Short mmCIF file of C-alpha atoms and ligand atoms in Angstrom, two decimals:
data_model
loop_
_atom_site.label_atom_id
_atom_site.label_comp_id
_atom_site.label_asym_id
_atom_site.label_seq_id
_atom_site.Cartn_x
_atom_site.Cartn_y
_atom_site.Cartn_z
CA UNK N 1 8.17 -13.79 19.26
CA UNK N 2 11.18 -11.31 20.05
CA UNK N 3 9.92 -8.36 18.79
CA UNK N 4 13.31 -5.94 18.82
CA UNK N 5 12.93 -2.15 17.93
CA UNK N 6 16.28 -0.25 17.22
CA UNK N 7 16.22 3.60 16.12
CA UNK N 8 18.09 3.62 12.98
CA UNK N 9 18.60 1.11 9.69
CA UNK N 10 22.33 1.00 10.40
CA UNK N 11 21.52 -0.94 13.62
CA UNK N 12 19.00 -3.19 12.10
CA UNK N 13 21.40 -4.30 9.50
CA UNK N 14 24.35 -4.72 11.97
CA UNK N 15 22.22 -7.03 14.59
CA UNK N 16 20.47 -9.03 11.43
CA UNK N 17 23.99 -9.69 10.05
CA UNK N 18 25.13 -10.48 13.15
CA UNK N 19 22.49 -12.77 13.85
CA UNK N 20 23.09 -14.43 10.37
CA UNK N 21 26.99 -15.02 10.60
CA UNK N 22 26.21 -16.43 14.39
CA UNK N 23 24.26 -19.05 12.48
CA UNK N 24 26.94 -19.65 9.91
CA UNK N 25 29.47 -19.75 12.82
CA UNK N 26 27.57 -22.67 15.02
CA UNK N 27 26.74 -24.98 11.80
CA UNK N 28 29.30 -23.69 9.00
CA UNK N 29 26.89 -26.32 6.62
CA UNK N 30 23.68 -24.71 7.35
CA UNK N 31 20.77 -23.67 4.87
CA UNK N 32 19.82 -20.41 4.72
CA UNK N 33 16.85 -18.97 3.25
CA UNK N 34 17.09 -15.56 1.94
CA UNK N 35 15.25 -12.54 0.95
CA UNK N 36 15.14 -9.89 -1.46
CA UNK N 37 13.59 -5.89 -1.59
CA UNK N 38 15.78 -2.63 -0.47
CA UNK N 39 15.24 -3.84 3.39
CA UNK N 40 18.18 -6.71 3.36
CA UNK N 41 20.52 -4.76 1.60
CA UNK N 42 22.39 -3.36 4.75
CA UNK N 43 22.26 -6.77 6.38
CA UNK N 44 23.75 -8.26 3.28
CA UNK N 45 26.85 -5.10 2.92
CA UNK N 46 27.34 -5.86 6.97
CA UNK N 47 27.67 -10.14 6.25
CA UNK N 48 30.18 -8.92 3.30
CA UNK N 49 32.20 -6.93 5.54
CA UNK N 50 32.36 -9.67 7.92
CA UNK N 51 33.68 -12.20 5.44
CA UNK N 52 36.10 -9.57 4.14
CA UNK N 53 37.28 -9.04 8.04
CA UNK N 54 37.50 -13.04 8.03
CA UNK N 55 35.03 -13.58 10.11
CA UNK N 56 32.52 -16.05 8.88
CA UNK N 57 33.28 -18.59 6.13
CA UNK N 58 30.45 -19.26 4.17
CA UNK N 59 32.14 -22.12 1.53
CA UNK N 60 29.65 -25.02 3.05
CA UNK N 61 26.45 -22.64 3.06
CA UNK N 62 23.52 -23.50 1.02
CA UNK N 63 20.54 -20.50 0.27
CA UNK N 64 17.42 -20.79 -1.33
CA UNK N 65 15.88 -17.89 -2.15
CA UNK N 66 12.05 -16.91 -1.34
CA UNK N 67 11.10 -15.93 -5.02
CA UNK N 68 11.60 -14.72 -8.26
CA UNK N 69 9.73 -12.91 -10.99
CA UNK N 70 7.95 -14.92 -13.28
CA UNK N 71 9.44 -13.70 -16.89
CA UNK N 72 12.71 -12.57 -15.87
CA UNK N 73 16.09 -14.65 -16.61
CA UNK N 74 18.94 -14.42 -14.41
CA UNK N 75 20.31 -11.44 -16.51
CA UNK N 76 17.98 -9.04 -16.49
CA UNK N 77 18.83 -6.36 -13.48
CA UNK N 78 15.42 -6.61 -12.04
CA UNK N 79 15.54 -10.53 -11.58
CA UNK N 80 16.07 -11.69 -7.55
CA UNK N 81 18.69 -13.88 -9.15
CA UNK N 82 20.48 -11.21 -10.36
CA UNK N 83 19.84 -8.82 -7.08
CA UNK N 84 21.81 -11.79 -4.92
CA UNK N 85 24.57 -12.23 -7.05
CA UNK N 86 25.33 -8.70 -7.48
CA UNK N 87 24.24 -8.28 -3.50
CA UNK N 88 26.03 -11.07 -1.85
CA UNK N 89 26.84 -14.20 -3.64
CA UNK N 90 29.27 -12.72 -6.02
CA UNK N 91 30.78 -10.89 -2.82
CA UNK N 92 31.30 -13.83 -0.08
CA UNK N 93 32.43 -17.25 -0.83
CA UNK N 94 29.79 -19.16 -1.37
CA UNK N 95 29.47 -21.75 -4.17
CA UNK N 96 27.26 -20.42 -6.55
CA UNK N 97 26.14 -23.72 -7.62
CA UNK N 98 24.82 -24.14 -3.96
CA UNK N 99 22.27 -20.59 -3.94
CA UNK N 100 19.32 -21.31 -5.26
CA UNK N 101 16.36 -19.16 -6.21
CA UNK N 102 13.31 -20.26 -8.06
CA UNK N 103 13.49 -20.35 -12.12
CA UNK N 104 10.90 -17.64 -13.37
CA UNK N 105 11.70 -18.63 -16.49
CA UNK N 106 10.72 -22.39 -16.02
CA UNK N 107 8.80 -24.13 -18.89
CA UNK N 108 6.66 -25.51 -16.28
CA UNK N 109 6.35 -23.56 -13.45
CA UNK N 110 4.23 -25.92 -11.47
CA UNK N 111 6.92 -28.20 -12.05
CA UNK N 112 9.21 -25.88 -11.37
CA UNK N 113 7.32 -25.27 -7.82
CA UNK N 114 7.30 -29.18 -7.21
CA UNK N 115 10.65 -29.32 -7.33
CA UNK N 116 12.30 -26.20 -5.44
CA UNK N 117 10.45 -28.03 -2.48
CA UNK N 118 11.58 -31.57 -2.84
CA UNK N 119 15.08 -29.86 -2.85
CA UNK N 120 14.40 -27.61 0.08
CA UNK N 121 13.39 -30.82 1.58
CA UNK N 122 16.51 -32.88 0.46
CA UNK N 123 18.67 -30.76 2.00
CA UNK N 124 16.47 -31.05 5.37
CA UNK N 125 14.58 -27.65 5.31
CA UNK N 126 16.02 -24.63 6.23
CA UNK N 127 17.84 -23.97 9.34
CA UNK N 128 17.69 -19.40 9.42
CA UNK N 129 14.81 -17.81 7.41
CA UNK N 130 15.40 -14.13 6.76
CA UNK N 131 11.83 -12.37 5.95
CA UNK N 132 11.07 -8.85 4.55
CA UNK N 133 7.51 -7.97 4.38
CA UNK N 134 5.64 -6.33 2.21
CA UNK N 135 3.33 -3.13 2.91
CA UNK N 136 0.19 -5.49 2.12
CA UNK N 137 2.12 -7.79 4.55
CA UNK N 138 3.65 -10.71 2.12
CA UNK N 139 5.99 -12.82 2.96
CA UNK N 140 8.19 -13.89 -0.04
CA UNK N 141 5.64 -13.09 -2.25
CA UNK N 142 2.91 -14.61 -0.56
CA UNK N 143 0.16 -12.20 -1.40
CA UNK N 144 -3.55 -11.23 0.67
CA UNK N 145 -5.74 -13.96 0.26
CA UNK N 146 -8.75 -16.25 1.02
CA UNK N 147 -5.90 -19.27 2.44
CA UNK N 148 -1.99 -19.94 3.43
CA UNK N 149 -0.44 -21.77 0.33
CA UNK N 150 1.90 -24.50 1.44
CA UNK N 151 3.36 -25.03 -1.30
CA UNK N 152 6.29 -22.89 -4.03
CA UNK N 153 3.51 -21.30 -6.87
CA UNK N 154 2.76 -19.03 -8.50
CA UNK N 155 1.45 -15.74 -7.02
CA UNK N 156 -0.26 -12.87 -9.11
CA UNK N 157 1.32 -9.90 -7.66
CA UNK N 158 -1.32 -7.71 -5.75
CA UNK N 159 -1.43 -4.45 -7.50
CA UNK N 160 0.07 -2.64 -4.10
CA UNK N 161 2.70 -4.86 -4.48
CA UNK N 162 3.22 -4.01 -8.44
CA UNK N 163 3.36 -0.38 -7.20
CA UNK N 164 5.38 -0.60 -4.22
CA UNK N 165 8.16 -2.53 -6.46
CA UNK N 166 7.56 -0.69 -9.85
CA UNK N 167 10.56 2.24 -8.17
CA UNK N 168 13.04 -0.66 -9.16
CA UNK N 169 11.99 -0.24 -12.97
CA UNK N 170 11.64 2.33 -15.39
CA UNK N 171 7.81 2.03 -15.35
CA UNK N 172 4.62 0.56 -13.60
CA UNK N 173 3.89 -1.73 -16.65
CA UNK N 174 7.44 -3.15 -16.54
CA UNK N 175 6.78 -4.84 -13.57
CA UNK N 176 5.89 -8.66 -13.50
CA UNK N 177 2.83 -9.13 -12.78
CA UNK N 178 3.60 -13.08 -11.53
CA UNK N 179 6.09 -14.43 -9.08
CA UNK N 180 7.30 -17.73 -8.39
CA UNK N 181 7.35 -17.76 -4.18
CA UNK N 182 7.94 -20.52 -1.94
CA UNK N 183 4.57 -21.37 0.18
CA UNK N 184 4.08 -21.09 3.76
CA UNK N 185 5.14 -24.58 4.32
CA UNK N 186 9.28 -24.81 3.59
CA UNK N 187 8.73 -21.05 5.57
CA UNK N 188 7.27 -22.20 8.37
CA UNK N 189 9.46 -25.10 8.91
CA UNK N 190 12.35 -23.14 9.37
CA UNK N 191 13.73 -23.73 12.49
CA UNK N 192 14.52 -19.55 12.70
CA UNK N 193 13.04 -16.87 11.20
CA UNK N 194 14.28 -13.49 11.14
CA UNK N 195 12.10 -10.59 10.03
CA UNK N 196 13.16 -7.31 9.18
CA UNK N 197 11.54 -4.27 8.51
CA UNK N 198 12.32 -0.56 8.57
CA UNK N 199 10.45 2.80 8.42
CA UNK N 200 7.06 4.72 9.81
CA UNK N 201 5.07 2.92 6.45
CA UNK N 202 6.07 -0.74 7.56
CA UNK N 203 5.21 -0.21 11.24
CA UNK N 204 1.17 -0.57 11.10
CA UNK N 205 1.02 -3.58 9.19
CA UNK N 206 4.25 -5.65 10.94
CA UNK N 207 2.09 -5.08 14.07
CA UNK N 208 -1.02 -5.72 12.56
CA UNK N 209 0.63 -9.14 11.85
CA UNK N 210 2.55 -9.77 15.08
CA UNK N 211 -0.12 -8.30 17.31
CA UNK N 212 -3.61 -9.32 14.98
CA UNK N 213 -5.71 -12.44 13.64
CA UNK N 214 -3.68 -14.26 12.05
CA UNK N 215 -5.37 -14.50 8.99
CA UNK N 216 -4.52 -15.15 5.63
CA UNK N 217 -5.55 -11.95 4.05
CA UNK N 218 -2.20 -10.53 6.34
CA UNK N 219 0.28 -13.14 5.04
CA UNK N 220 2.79 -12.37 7.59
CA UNK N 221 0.36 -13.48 10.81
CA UNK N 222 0.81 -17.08 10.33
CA UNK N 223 4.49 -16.00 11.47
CA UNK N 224 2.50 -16.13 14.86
CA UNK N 225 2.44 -19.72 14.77
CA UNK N 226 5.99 -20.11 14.61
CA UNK N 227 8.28 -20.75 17.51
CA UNK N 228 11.12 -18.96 16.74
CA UNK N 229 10.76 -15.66 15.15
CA UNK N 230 12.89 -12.90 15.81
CA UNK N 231 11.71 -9.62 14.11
CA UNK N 232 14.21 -6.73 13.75
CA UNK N 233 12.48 -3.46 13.70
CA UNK N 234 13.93 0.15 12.76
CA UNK N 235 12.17 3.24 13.07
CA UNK N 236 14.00 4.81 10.41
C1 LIG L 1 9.32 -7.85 -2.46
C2 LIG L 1 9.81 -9.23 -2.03
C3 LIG L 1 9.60 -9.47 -0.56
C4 LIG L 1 10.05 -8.26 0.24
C5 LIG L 1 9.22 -7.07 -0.15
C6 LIG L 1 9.52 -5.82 0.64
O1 LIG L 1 8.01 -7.80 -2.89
N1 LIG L 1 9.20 -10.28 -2.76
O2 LIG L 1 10.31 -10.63 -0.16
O3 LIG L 1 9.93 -8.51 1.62
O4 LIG L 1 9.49 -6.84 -1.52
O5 LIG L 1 10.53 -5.11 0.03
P1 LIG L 1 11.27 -3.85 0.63
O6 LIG L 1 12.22 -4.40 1.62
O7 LIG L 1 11.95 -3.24 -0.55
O8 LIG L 1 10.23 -2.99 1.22
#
């Protein structure tokens, strides 16, 4: 694992940008998998500025998306489809009929599971995974528990997690209390993964899962197993 520590967020942002366009740069028609929360916003304003300096062309990109909110459509300004388009897609070229992000609002959401993985698969699994983590250490929102889920589910949202996110909405009980995340699986076989993280309250528990058991009840440990994980730390 390269673990690298930089002091501010600014420099987090710039080097996980940086490392993103590089991939878009050495296959133009890769799939990226991509991440929401407050932590991949600079990285996402520093790939934007890049494509507006004409730097990275990202027309044959395809992204699937970690999760969604189970309950929210793609309109509502709390959904992660809406948070990408307003974020990125709607600000690089992209085709937007080539991002992807779970349907929350899926009849069948087992179904709905089922298939964001046979599509993950079709297009041959994801070449550059960037991660967030959560402070219970989630990935996506793979939540604490007794076992790794391979596969896309459905994940009742921990209540640190409903509390941690509830500052993007007007009130605790607004938030979701489901989520739609893709499983360890279509994570894992990324062939990169790029975890960032920033601030004194993420610090204990990314090294709790870089440094500890891996164990399921810290999501982000099985990130251990993986042989190609670079994790982008900022102290502030
Ligand atoms: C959400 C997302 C995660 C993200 C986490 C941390 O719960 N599902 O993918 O990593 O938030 O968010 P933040 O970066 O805002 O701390």
């Amino acid at each position: 694992m390269n673990y690298i520590i930089v002091d501010t967020y600014k420099e987090l942002s710039k080097k996980a940008a940086n490392i993103i366009v590089s991939q878009v740069t050495l296959k133009p028609n890769c799939v990226l998998g991509l991440a929401t929360g407050s932590t991949p916003l600079g990285t996402y304003s520093n790939m934007v500025e890049k494509y507006n300096a004409g730097d990275v062309d990202f027309s044959k990109v395809t992204s699937f998306n970690l999760d969604e909110y189970v309950g929210l459509d793609s309109l509502h300004n709390q959904s992660y489809r809406y948070f990408m388009n307003e974020n990125l897609f709607s600000k690089i070229n992209i085709k937007k009929e080539k991002t992807f992000v779970p349907n929350g609002m899926a009849e069948n959401l087992i179904e709905e599971g089922k298939e964001y993985d046979r599509l993950i698969e079709s297009f041959g699994g994801i070449d550059l995974q960037l991660l967030g983590i959560g402070i219970d250490g989630h990935i996506g929102f793979n939540e604490p528990d007794k076992v790794f889920t391979a596969e896309t589910h459905i994940a009742e949202l921990d209540d640190s997690t409903i509390k941690a996110n509830s500052r993007f909405f007007n009130s605790e009980k607004d938030v979701p209390k489901q989520a739609i995340t893709m499983g360890m699986k279509s994570i894992m076989r990324a062939k990169k993964i790029l975890l960032v993280a920033n601030g004194k309250g993420k610090k204990d528990i990314l090294e709790k899962a870089i440094y500890g058991p891996i164990d399921p009840m810290i999501p982000a440990s099985i990130l251990q197993l993986h042989p190609d994980v670079t994790v982008i730390f900022s102290k502030e």
